[in-house]
Each structure stands twice: as structure tokens, then as C-alpha cells.
PDB file of C-alpha atoms in Angstrom:
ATOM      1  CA  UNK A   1      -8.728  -5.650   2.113  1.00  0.00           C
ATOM      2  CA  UNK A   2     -11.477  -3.216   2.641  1.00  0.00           C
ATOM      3  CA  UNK A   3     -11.647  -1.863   6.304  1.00  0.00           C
ATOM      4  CA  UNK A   4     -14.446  -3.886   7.337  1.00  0.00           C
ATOM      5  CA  UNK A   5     -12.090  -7.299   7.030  1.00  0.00           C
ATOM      6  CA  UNK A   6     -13.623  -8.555   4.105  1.00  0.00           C
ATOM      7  CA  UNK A   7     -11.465  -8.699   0.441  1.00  0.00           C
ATOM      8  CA  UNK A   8     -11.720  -6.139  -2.324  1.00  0.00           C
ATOM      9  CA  UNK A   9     -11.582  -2.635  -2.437  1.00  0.00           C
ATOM     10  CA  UNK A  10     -12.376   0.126  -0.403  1.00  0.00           C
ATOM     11  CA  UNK A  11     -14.644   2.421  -2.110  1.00  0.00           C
ATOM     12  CA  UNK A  12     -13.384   5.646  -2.863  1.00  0.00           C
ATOM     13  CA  UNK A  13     -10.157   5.681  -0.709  1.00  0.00           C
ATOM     14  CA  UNK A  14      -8.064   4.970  -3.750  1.00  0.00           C
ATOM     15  CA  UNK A  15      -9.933   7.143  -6.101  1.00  0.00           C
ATOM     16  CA  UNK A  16      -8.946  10.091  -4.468  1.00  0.00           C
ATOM     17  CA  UNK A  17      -5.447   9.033  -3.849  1.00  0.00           C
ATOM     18  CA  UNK A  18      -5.132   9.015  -7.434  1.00  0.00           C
ATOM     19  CA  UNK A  19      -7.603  11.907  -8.630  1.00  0.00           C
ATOM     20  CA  UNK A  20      -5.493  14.367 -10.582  1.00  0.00           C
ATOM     21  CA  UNK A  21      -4.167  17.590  -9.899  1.00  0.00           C
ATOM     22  CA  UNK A  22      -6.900  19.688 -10.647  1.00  0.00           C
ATOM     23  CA  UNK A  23      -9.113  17.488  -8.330  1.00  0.00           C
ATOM     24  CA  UNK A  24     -10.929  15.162 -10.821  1.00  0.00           C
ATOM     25  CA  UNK A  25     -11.459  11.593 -10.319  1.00  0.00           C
ATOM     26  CA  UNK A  26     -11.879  10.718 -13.454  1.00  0.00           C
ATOM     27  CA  UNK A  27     -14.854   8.814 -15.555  1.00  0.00           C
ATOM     28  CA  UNK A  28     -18.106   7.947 -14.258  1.00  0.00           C
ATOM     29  CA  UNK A  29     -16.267   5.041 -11.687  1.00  0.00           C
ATOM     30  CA  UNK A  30     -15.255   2.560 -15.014  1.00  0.00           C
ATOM     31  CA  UNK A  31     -12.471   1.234 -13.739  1.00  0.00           C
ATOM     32  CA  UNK A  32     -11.340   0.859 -17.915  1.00  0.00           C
ATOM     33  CA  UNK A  33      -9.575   4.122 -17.853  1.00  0.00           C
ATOM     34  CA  UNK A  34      -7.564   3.736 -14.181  1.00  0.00           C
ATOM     35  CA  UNK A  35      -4.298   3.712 -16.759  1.00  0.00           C
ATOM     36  CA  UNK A  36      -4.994   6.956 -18.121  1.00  0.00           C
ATOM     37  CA  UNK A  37      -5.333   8.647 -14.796  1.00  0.00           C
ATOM     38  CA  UNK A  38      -1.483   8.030 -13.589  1.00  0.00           C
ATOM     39  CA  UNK A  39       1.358   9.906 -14.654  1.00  0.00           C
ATOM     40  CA  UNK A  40       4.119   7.572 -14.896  1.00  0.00           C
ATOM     41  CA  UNK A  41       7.114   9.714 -15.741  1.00  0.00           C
ATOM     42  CA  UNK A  42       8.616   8.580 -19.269  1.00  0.00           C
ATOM     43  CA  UNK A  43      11.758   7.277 -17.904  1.00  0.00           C
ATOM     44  CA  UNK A  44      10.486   5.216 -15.036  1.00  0.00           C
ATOM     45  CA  UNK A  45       9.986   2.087 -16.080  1.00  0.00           C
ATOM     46  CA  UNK A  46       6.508   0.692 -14.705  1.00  0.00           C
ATOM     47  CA  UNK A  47       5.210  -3.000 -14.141  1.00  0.00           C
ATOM     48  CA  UNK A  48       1.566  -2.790 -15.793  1.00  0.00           C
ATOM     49  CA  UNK A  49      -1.459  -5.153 -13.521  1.00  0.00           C
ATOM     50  CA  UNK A  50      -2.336  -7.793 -17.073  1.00  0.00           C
ATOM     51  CA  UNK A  51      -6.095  -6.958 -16.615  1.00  0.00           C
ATOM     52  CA  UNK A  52      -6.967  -3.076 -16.151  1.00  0.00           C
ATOM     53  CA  UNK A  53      -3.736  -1.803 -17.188  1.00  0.00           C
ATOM     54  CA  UNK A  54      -2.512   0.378 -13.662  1.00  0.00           C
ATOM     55  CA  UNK A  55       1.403   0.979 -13.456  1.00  0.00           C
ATOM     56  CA  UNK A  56       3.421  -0.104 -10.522  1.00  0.00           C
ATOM     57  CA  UNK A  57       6.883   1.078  -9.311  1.00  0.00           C
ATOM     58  CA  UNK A  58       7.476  -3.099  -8.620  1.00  0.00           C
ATOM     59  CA  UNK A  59       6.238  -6.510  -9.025  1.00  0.00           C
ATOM     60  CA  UNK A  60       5.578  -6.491  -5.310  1.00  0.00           C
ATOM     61  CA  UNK A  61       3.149  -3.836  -5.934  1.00  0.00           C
ATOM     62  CA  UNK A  62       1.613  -5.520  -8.933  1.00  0.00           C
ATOM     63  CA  UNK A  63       0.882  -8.706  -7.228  1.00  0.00           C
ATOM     64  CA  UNK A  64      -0.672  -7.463  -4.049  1.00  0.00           C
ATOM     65  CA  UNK A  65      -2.957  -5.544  -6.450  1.00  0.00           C
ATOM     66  CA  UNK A  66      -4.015  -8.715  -7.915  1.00  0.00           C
ATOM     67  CA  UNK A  67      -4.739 -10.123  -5.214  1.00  0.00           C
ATOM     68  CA  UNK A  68      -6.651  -7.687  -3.491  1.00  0.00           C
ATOM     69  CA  UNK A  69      -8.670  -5.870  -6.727  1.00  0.00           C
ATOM     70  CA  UNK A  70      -9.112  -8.928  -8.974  1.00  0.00           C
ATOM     71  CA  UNK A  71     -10.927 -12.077  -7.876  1.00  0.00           C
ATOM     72  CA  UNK A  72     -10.028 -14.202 -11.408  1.00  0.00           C
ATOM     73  CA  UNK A  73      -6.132 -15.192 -10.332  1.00  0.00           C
ATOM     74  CA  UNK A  74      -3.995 -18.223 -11.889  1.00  0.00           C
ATOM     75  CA  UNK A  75      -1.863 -20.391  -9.697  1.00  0.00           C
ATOM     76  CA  UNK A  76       1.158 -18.440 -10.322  1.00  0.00           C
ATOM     77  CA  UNK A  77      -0.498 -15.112  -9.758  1.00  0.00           C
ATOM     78  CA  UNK A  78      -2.136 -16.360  -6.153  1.00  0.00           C
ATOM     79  CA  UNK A  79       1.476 -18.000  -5.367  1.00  0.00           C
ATOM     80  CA  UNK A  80       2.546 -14.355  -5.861  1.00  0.00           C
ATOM     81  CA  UNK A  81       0.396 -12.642  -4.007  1.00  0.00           C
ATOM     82  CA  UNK A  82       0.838 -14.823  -1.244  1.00  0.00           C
ATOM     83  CA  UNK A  83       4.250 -14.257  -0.833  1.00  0.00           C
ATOM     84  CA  UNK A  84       3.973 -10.448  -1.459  1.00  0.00           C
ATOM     85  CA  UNK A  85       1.736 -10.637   1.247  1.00  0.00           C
ATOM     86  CA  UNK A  86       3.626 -12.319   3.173  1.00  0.00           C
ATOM     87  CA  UNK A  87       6.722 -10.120   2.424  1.00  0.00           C
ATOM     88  CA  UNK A  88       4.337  -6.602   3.276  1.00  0.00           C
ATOM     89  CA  UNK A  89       2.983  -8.434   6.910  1.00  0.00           C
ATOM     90  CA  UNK A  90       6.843  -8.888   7.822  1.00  0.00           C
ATOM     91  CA  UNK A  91       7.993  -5.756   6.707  1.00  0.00           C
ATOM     92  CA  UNK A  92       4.913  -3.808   8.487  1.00  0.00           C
ATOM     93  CA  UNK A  93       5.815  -5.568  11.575  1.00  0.00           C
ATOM     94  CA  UNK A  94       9.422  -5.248  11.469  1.00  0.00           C
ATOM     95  CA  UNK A  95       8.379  -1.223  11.037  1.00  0.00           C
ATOM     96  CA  UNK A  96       5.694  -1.106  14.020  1.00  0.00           C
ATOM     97  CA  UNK A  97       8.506  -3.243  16.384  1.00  0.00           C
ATOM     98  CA  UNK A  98      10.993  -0.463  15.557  1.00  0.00           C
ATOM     99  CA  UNK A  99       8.556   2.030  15.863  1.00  0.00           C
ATOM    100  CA  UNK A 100       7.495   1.196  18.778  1.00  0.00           C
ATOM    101  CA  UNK A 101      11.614   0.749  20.115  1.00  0.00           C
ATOM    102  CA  UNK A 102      11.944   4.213  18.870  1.00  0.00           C
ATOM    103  CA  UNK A 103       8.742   5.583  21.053  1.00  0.00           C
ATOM    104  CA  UNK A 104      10.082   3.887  24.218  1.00  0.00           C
ATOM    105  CA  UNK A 105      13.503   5.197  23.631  1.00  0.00           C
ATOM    106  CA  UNK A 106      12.184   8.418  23.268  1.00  0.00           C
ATOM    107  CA  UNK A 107       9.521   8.207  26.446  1.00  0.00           C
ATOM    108  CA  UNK A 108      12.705   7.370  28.524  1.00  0.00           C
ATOM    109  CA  UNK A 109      14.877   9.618  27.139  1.00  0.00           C
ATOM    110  CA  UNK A 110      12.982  12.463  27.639  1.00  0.00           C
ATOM    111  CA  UNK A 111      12.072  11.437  31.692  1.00  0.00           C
ATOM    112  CA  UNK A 112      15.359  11.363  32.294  1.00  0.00           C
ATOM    113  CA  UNK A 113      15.875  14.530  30.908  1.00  0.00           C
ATOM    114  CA  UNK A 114      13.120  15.703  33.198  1.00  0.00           C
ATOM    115  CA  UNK A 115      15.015  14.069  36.110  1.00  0.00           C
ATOM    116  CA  UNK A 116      18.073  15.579  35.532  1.00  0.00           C
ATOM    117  CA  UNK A 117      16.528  19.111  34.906  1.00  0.00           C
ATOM    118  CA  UNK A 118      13.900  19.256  36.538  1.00  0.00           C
TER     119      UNK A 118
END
């Protein structure tokens, strides 16, 4: 999802995040040669997206890229990118809950430091 709310892709966020190391992004924007442009060491095995070819660490991954970067999806790819999707939302929110626990504990923790000390 772009920032704005609406589906697709952001427009150069993830280009930079996977420029090189000398700093170039690569092509003229052709989104043929997004393969060639990550180094996937030659051990690791990677999950390739069927149409342009980009490695992931996971299926996971994979599907939510289909989902958000490609519009033409099967049935079975849209199941799966609904329930990555829905796997990611639960997982964020489990984070930001536990964050947030963390924070509070921490807010506390230090005032009654404060109170003790101070």
C-alpha cells in the first residue's frame, strides 16, 4: 500500500532500499531487471515472485509482494495474500501491544526511581 491508502507501490521508497552498494539504482526504472539488483547469497535458498523474478527469504514475503506490486493475481495467489496479510496485521499488532507494555513499564519504572531518589 502506498502511503496515501491507495494499493501499489510507493515510488522510489523501495528503489533505494535496494540500490546497491555503490549507490546505483539500477536501469532506467524497468522493473525487468529488479532480480539482478539483489544479492542473494549462494547458499540461501530464495522463494522467486513468478512474474518479475525478485527473491524472498519466505513465502510470506512472496505473497504479500503479489499482492501489493502485481494487480493480475489467481485465486490461489489472492487466497495467499490474504492470509499473509492477515498473518503481518496480527503480528504488527501483537508487536505495537508489547511495545507499547514495554514503554509503560519503562515510564513507571523510571518515576519510581525518581521517587525513591529523588
Amino acid at each position: 500500500m502506498t502511503r496515501d491508502g491507495t494499493p501499489g507501490r510507493d515510488s522510489d521508497d523501495n528503489r533505494v532500499a535496494t540500490a546497491d552498494r555503490d549507490g546505483d539504482r539500477g536501469g532506467d526504472g524497468d522493473r525487468g531487471g529488479d532480480a539482478d539488483r539483489y544479492d542473494v547469497p549462494p547458499d540461501a535458498e530464495a522463494i522467486a515472485c513468478p512474474r518479475c523474478g525478485r527473491p524472498f527469504a519466505g513465502r510470506r514475503q512472496r505473497d504479500l509482494h503479489l499482492g501489493v506490486d502485481h494487480a493480475d493475481l489467481t485465486a490461489d495467489e489472492r487466497a495467499a495474500f490474504e492470509a499473509a496479510r492477515e498473518e503481518e496485521t496480527a503480528d504488527l499488532r501483537r508487536f505495537r501491544i508489547l511495545s507499547l507494555g514495554l514503554l509503560v513499564l519503562l515510564y513507571f519504572g523510571f518515576l519510581f526511581v525518581y521517587a525513591l531518589v529523588g
